[in-house]
PDB file of C-alpha atoms in Angstrom:
ATOM      1  CA  MET A   1      22.171 -43.423  -4.100  1.00 43.00           C
ATOM      2  CA  LYS A   2      18.816 -41.192  -4.189  1.00 41.00           C
ATOM      3  CA  TYR A   3      18.137 -42.185  -0.200  1.00 41.00           C
ATOM      4  CA  TYR A   4      20.919 -40.598   0.772  1.00 41.00           C
ATOM      5  CA  ILE A   5      20.319 -37.516  -1.346  1.00 47.00           C
ATOM      6  CA  PHE A   6      17.021 -37.185   0.194  1.00 43.00           C
ATOM      7  CA  VAL A   7      18.782 -37.517   3.374  1.00 39.00           C
ATOM      8  CA  MET A   8      21.212 -34.675   2.514  1.00 46.00           C
ATOM      9  CA  PHE A   9      18.255 -32.594   1.770  1.00 46.00           C
ATOM     10  CA  ILE A  10      16.152 -33.184   4.509  1.00 46.00           C
ATOM     11  CA  GLN A  11      19.514 -32.348   6.669  1.00 48.00           C
ATOM     12  CA  LEU A  12      20.476 -28.957   4.798  1.00 40.00           C
ATOM     13  CA  ILE A  13      17.086 -28.134   5.428  1.00 48.00           C
ATOM     14  CA  PHE A  14      16.599 -28.787   8.975  1.00 43.00           C
ATOM     15  CA  SER A  15      19.917 -26.762   9.361  1.00 44.00           C
ATOM     16  CA  ILE A  16      19.023 -23.733   7.801  1.00 48.00           C
ATOM     17  CA  SER A  17      15.757 -23.992  10.051  1.00 45.00           C
ATOM     18  CA  LEU A  18      17.765 -24.420  13.401  1.00 38.00           C
ATOM     19  CA  GLY A  19      20.025 -22.359  12.393  1.00 42.00           C
ATOM     20  CA  LEU A  20      17.408 -19.339  11.950  1.00 43.00           C
ATOM     21  CA  ALA A  21      15.853 -20.438  14.525  1.00 42.00           C
ATOM     22  CA  VAL A  22      18.381 -19.837  17.441  1.00 39.00           C
ATOM     23  CA  SER A  23      19.971 -17.244  15.384  1.00 42.00           C
ATOM     24  CA  SER A  24      18.694 -13.301  16.529  1.00 43.00           C
ATOM     25  CA  LYS A  25      19.620 -12.071  12.860  1.00 47.00           C
ATOM     26  CA  PRO A  26      16.861 -12.287  10.017  1.00 47.00           C
ATOM     27  CA  PHE A  27      17.799 -14.764   6.822  1.00 46.00           C
ATOM     28  CA  LEU A  28      19.884 -11.641   4.359  1.00 52.00           C
ATOM     29  CA  SER A  29      17.966 -13.718   2.126  1.00 62.00           C
ATOM     30  CA  SER A  30      15.007 -13.653   2.365  1.00 77.00           C
ATOM     31  CA  LEU A  31      12.002 -12.583   0.417  1.00 89.00           C
ATOM     32  CA  ILE A  32       9.606 -11.447   3.470  1.00 89.00           C
ATOM     33  CA  GLY A  33      10.249  -9.971   6.282  1.00 92.00           C
ATOM     34  CA  PRO A  34       9.878  -6.749   8.057  1.00 93.00           C
ATOM     35  CA  TYR A  35       9.667  -3.387   5.811  1.00 93.00           C
ATOM     36  CA  LYS A  36      10.780   0.286   5.617  1.00 93.00           C
ATOM     37  CA  LEU A  37       8.225   1.795   3.702  1.00 92.00           C
ATOM     38  CA  ILE A  38       9.838   4.539   1.105  1.00 92.00           C
ATOM     39  CA  VAL A  39       7.043   6.337  -0.761  1.00 93.00           C
ATOM     40  CA  LYS A  40       8.844   7.298  -4.333  1.00 94.00           C
ATOM     41  CA  GLN A  41       5.279   8.650  -6.391  1.00 94.00           C
ATOM     42  CA  VAL A  42       1.797   9.818  -5.721  1.00 94.00           C
ATOM     43  CA  TYR A  43      -0.224  10.571  -8.703  1.00 93.00           C
ATOM     44  CA  ASN A  44      -3.819  11.084 -10.275  1.00 90.00           C
ATOM     45  CA  CYS A  45      -4.976   7.657 -12.237  1.00 88.00           C
ATOM     46  CA  ASN A  46      -6.428   9.782 -14.856  1.00 80.00           C
ATOM     47  CA  PRO A  47      -6.569  13.387 -14.407  1.00 75.00           C
ATOM     48  CA  THR A  48      -8.191  13.641 -17.718  1.00 72.00           C
ATOM     49  CA  GLN A  49     -11.598  12.432 -16.449  1.00 77.00           C
ATOM     50  CA  ASP A  50     -14.626  14.126 -14.863  1.00 84.00           C
ATOM     51  CA  ASN A  51     -14.167  12.336 -11.601  1.00 89.00           C
ATOM     52  CA  LYS A  52     -16.436  13.264  -8.470  1.00 93.00           C
ATOM     53  CA  ILE A  53     -13.608  12.379  -6.061  1.00 93.00           C
ATOM     54  CA  HIS A  54     -10.101  14.185  -7.103  1.00 90.00           C
ATOM     55  CA  HIS A  55      -6.749  13.697  -5.146  1.00 90.00           C
ATOM     56  CA  ASN A  56      -3.933  16.021  -6.688  1.00 91.00           C
ATOM     57  CA  LEU A  57      -1.127  14.751  -3.918  1.00 93.00           C
ATOM     58  CA  TYR A  58       2.476  14.503  -4.507  1.00 93.00           C
ATOM     59  CA  VAL A  59       5.532  13.674  -2.368  1.00 94.00           C
ATOM     60  CA  SER A  60       7.921  16.375  -1.225  1.00 92.00           C
ATOM     61  CA  HIS A  61      10.938  15.371   0.455  1.00 86.00           C
ATOM     62  CA  LYS A  62      11.991  18.159   2.785  1.00 79.00           C
ATOM     63  CA  GLU A  63      14.682  18.613   5.220  1.00 80.00           C
ATOM     64  CA  ASN A  64      15.579  14.710   5.686  1.00 83.00           C
ATOM     65  CA  SER A  65      11.544  13.113   5.546  1.00 87.00           C
ATOM     66  CA  THR A  66       9.102  12.572   2.982  1.00 90.00           C
ATOM     67  CA  VAL A  67       5.653  14.310   3.171  1.00 92.00           C
ATOM     68  CA  ILE A  68       2.845  13.990   1.148  1.00 93.00           C
ATOM     69  CA  LEU A  69       0.847  17.181   0.154  1.00 93.00           C
ATOM     70  CA  GLY A  70      -1.837  18.147  -2.239  1.00 93.00           C
ATOM     71  CA  ASN A  71      -5.721  18.941  -2.217  1.00 94.00           C
ATOM     72  CA  SER A  72      -8.446  16.476  -2.027  1.00 92.00           C
ATOM     73  CA  THR A  73     -11.718  17.805  -3.679  1.00 93.00           C
ATOM     74  CA  PHE A  74     -14.964  15.029  -3.504  1.00 94.00           C
ATOM     75  CA  GLU A  75     -18.064  16.187  -5.170  1.00 95.00           C
ATOM     76  CA  VAL A  76     -19.985  13.772  -3.364  1.00 96.00           C
ATOM     77  CA  PRO A  77     -20.523  12.665  -0.275  1.00 95.00           C
ATOM     78  CA  PHE A  78     -17.241  10.151   0.409  1.00 94.00           C
ATOM     79  CA  ASP A  79     -19.262   6.825   2.936  1.00 95.00           C
ATOM     80  CA  ASP A  80     -20.435   3.161   2.590  1.00 96.00           C
ATOM     81  CA  THR A  81     -21.776   3.363  -0.196  1.00 96.00           C
ATOM     82  CA  PHE A  82     -18.828   2.558  -2.488  1.00 96.00           C
ATOM     83  CA  PHE A  83     -16.769  -0.294  -2.622  1.00 96.00           C
ATOM     84  CA  LEU A  84     -12.520   0.005  -2.079  1.00 94.00           C
ATOM     85  CA  GLU A  85     -10.904  -1.385  -4.792  1.00 94.00           C
ATOM     86  CA  MET A  86      -6.649  -2.400  -5.214  1.00 93.00           C
ATOM     87  CA  TYR A  87      -4.622  -3.718  -7.816  1.00 93.00           C
ATOM     88  CA  MET A  88      -0.648  -3.838  -7.096  1.00 95.00           C
ATOM     89  CA  ALA A  89       1.753  -4.036 -10.050  1.00 96.00           C
ATOM     90  CA  LEU A  90       5.302  -5.581  -8.782  1.00 95.00           C
ATOM     91  CA  LYS A  91       8.552  -3.991 -10.593  1.00 95.00           C
ATOM     92  CA  ASP A  92      10.992  -6.871 -11.950  1.00 92.00           C
ATOM     93  CA  THR A  93      14.332  -6.797 -11.927  1.00 90.00           C
ATOM     94  CA  PHE A  94      14.144  -5.111 -15.560  1.00 94.00           C
ATOM     95  CA  GLY A  95      12.376  -2.269 -14.358  1.00 93.00           C
ATOM     96  CA  ASN A  96       8.607  -4.301 -16.127  1.00 95.00           C
ATOM     97  CA  TRP A  97       5.505  -3.683 -14.099  1.00 96.00           C
ATOM     98  CA  LYS A  98       3.864  -7.013 -13.813  1.00 95.00           C
ATOM     99  CA  GLU A  99       0.417  -5.890 -13.257  1.00 94.00           C
ATOM    100  CA  ASN A 100      -2.421  -8.278 -10.953  1.00 89.00           C
ATOM    101  CA  VAL A 101       0.495  -9.789  -8.485  1.00 89.00           C
ATOM    102  CA  TYR A 102      -2.178  -8.596  -5.973  1.00 90.00           C
ATOM    103  CA  MET A 103      -6.435  -7.657  -6.441  1.00 93.00           C
ATOM    104  CA  HIS A 104      -8.567  -6.948  -3.477  1.00 91.00           C
ATOM    105  CA  LYS A 105     -12.621  -4.867  -3.355  1.00 93.00           C
ATOM    106  CA  VAL A 106     -13.747  -4.460  -0.244  1.00 94.00           C
ATOM    107  CA  SER A 107     -17.032  -3.032   0.332  1.00 95.00           C
ATOM    108  CA  ASN A 108     -17.840  -0.156   2.742  1.00 95.00           C
ATOM    109  CA  ALA A 109     -15.202   1.893   1.564  1.00 94.00           C
ATOM    110  CA  CYS A 110     -14.941   4.613   4.345  1.00 93.00           C
ATOM    111  CA  SER A 111     -14.954   2.620   7.127  1.00 93.00           C
ATOM    112  CA  SER A 112     -12.898   0.037   5.539  1.00 92.00           C
ATOM    113  CA  LEU A 113     -10.061   2.211   4.985  1.00 90.00           C
ATOM    114  CA  LYS A 114     -11.071   3.614   8.563  1.00 90.00           C
ATOM    115  CA  LYS A 115     -10.085   0.422   9.892  1.00 91.00           C
ATOM    116  CA  LEU A 116      -7.274  -0.322   7.757  1.00 89.00           C
ATOM    117  CA  VAL A 117      -5.704   2.878   8.792  1.00 90.00           C
ATOM    118  CA  GLY A 118      -6.455   1.665  12.320  1.00 89.00           C
ATOM    119  CA  ASN A 119      -4.588   3.674  16.028  1.00 87.00           C
ATOM    120  CA  ALA A 120      -3.526   6.015  12.488  1.00 89.00           C
ATOM    121  CA  ALA A 121      -6.402   7.571  11.268  1.00 87.00           C
ATOM    122  CA  THR A 122      -5.848  10.605  13.479  1.00 87.00           C
ATOM    123  CA  PRO A 123      -2.710  11.625  12.207  1.00 89.00           C
ATOM    124  CA  PHE A 124      -3.283  10.557   9.022  1.00 89.00           C
ATOM    125  CA  ILE A 125      -7.128  11.930   8.372  1.00 88.00           C
ATOM    126  CA  HIS A 126      -5.248  15.500   9.786  1.00 89.00           C
ATOM    127  CA  GLY A 127      -2.321  15.167   7.533  1.00 89.00           C
ATOM    128  CA  LEU A 128      -4.465  14.751   4.597  1.00 90.00           C
ATOM    129  CA  GLY A 129      -6.590  18.095   5.078  1.00 91.00           C
ATOM    130  CA  LEU A 130     -10.043  16.657   6.196  1.00 89.00           C
ATOM    131  CA  LYS A 131     -12.304  17.623   9.504  1.00 84.00           C
ATOM    132  CA  SER A 132     -13.165  14.757  10.805  1.00 84.00           C
ATOM    133  CA  ALA A 133     -12.546  10.772  11.165  1.00 82.00           C
ATOM    134  CA  ASN A 134     -16.176  10.554  11.157  1.00 87.00           C
ATOM    135  CA  CYS A 135     -17.323   8.401   8.108  1.00 90.00           C
ATOM    136  CA  PRO A 136     -18.861   9.904   5.630  1.00 93.00           C
ATOM    137  CA  VAL A 137     -16.525  12.658   4.014  1.00 93.00           C
ATOM    138  CA  LEU A 138     -17.982  15.247   3.377  1.00 94.00           C
ATOM    139  CA  PRO A 139     -18.598  17.015   0.270  1.00 95.00           C
ATOM    140  CA  GLY A 140     -15.178  19.747  -0.384  1.00 94.00           C
ATOM    141  CA  ILE A 141     -11.987  20.983  -1.150  1.00 95.00           C
ATOM    142  CA  TYR A 142      -9.170  19.752   1.303  1.00 95.00           C
ATOM    143  CA  ILE A 143      -5.651  20.519   1.409  1.00 95.00           C
ATOM    144  CA  ALA A 144      -3.300  18.063   3.119  1.00 91.00           C
ATOM    145  CA  ASN A 145      -1.078  20.101   5.051  1.00 87.00           C
ATOM    146  CA  GLY A 146       1.845  17.455   5.343  1.00 89.00           C
ATOM    147  CA  LEU A 147       1.140  13.575   5.669  1.00 91.00           C
ATOM    148  CA  ASP A 148       4.039  11.821   6.939  1.00 91.00           C
ATOM    149  CA  PRO A 149       3.813   8.042   5.402  1.00 90.00           C
ATOM    150  CA  SER A 150       5.853   6.596   8.337  1.00 89.00           C
ATOM    151  CA  ILE A 151       2.067   6.529  10.590  1.00 89.00           C
ATOM    152  CA  PHE A 152       1.759   3.592   8.796  1.00 87.00           C
ATOM    153  CA  GLU A 153       3.639   1.759  10.876  1.00 86.00           C
ATOM    154  CA  GLN A 154       0.782   2.307  13.709  1.00 87.00           C
ATOM    155  CA  SER A 155      -1.394   1.324  11.488  1.00 90.00           C
ATOM    156  CA  ASN A 156      -3.362  -2.111  10.930  1.00 89.00           C
ATOM    157  CA  MET A 157      -0.685  -3.034   7.619  1.00 88.00           C
ATOM    158  CA  PRO A 158       0.593  -5.567   7.363  1.00 89.00           C
ATOM    159  CA  LYS A 159       4.243  -5.663   9.315  1.00 91.00           C
ATOM    160  CA  ALA A 160       6.168  -8.221   7.022  1.00 92.00           C
ATOM    161  CA  PHE A 161       5.387  -7.792   3.409  1.00 91.00           C
ATOM    162  CA  PHE A 162       7.192  -8.557  -0.285  1.00 92.00           C
ATOM    163  CA  TYR A 163      10.265  -6.711  -0.565  1.00 94.00           C
ATOM    164  CA  GLY A 164      10.624  -4.735  -3.728  1.00 95.00           C
ATOM    165  CA  THR A 165       8.773  -1.638  -5.432  1.00 96.00           C
ATOM    166  CA  TYR A 166       4.945  -2.182  -6.210  1.00 96.00           C
ATOM    167  CA  LYS A 167       2.618   0.660  -7.990  1.00 96.00           C
ATOM    168  CA  PHE A 168      -0.856   0.207  -6.191  1.00 94.00           C
ATOM    169  CA  HIS A 169      -3.799   1.809  -7.211  1.00 94.00           C
ATOM    170  CA  ALA A 170      -6.490   2.440  -5.163  1.00 93.00           C
ATOM    171  CA  GLN A 171      -9.650   3.651  -6.832  1.00 93.00           C
ATOM    172  CA  TYR A 172     -13.441   3.835  -5.387  1.00 93.00           C
ATOM    173  CA  SER A 173     -16.319   2.843  -6.827  1.00 94.00           C
ATOM    174  CA  ARG A 174     -20.265   2.313  -6.908  1.00 93.00           C
ATOM    175  CA  LYS A 175     -22.212   0.090  -9.279  1.00 91.00           C
ATOM    176  CA  ASN A 176     -19.720  -0.934 -11.049  1.00 87.00           C
ATOM    177  CA  GLU A 177     -18.782   3.937 -11.839  1.00 91.00           C
ATOM    178  CA  ASN A 178     -15.480   4.692 -10.969  1.00 92.00           C
ATOM    179  CA  PHE A 179     -15.404   7.726  -8.626  1.00 94.00           C
ATOM    180  CA  GLY A 180     -11.610   8.057  -8.570  1.00 92.00           C
ATOM    181  CA  CYS A 181      -7.960   6.833  -8.563  1.00 93.00           C
ATOM    182  CA  GLN A 182      -5.117   7.348  -7.252  1.00 94.00           C
ATOM    183  CA  VAL A 183      -2.078   5.967  -8.126  1.00 95.00           C
ATOM    184  CA  TYR A 184       0.669   5.317  -4.758  1.00 95.00           C
ATOM    185  CA  ILE A 185       4.696   3.821  -5.646  1.00 96.00           C
ATOM    186  CA  LEU A 186       5.827   2.252  -2.866  1.00 95.00           C
ATOM    187  CA  GLU A 187       9.457   0.200  -1.723  1.00 95.00           C
ATOM    188  CA  PHE A 188       9.351  -1.949   0.739  1.00 94.00           C
ATOM    189  CA  LYS A 189      12.995  -2.398   1.836  1.00 94.00           C
ATOM    190  CA  ARG A 190      14.482  -4.162   4.457  1.00 93.00           C
ATOM    191  CA  PRO A 191      14.611  -2.033   7.758  1.00 89.00           C
TER     192      PRO A 191
END
């Protein structure tokens, strides 16, 4: 009897796998796959702290499109001496955040960010109001004239991801000192 149940289970798995391989439509109950990225909210992690890098960005919905507007102030050059630290929290079905679902710390923050953005580097830089796509970003105040989040489709970001709503923290640090932090509420939806 145990053997029969085991064979039936293997046959079920094989049938589902074969059906997915033959079908041109994605498996609808899949938890991961190609996505449409929706930026729901952008804000500064700690607006009361005196950070050397401030991003005062927000999401604007205009004429059936979404853009990120605001300004960034760099009191110090943003270069490869910084670390880029990323933390993600996942919103569960009850609306609570599960912290530290994903954590990553990368050195050479300026070059690494440029590499992550990839082919979208130029529209990304210009959308944030920066003068040049080169590292370092010089000190100054930069006005974001409208960053279209759809440019991330051209970037080196993963083309498949777990569906859901995430709180994405990005912060810059050097020698255990925090220089700036930004939070993005992102939704990865089925296309």
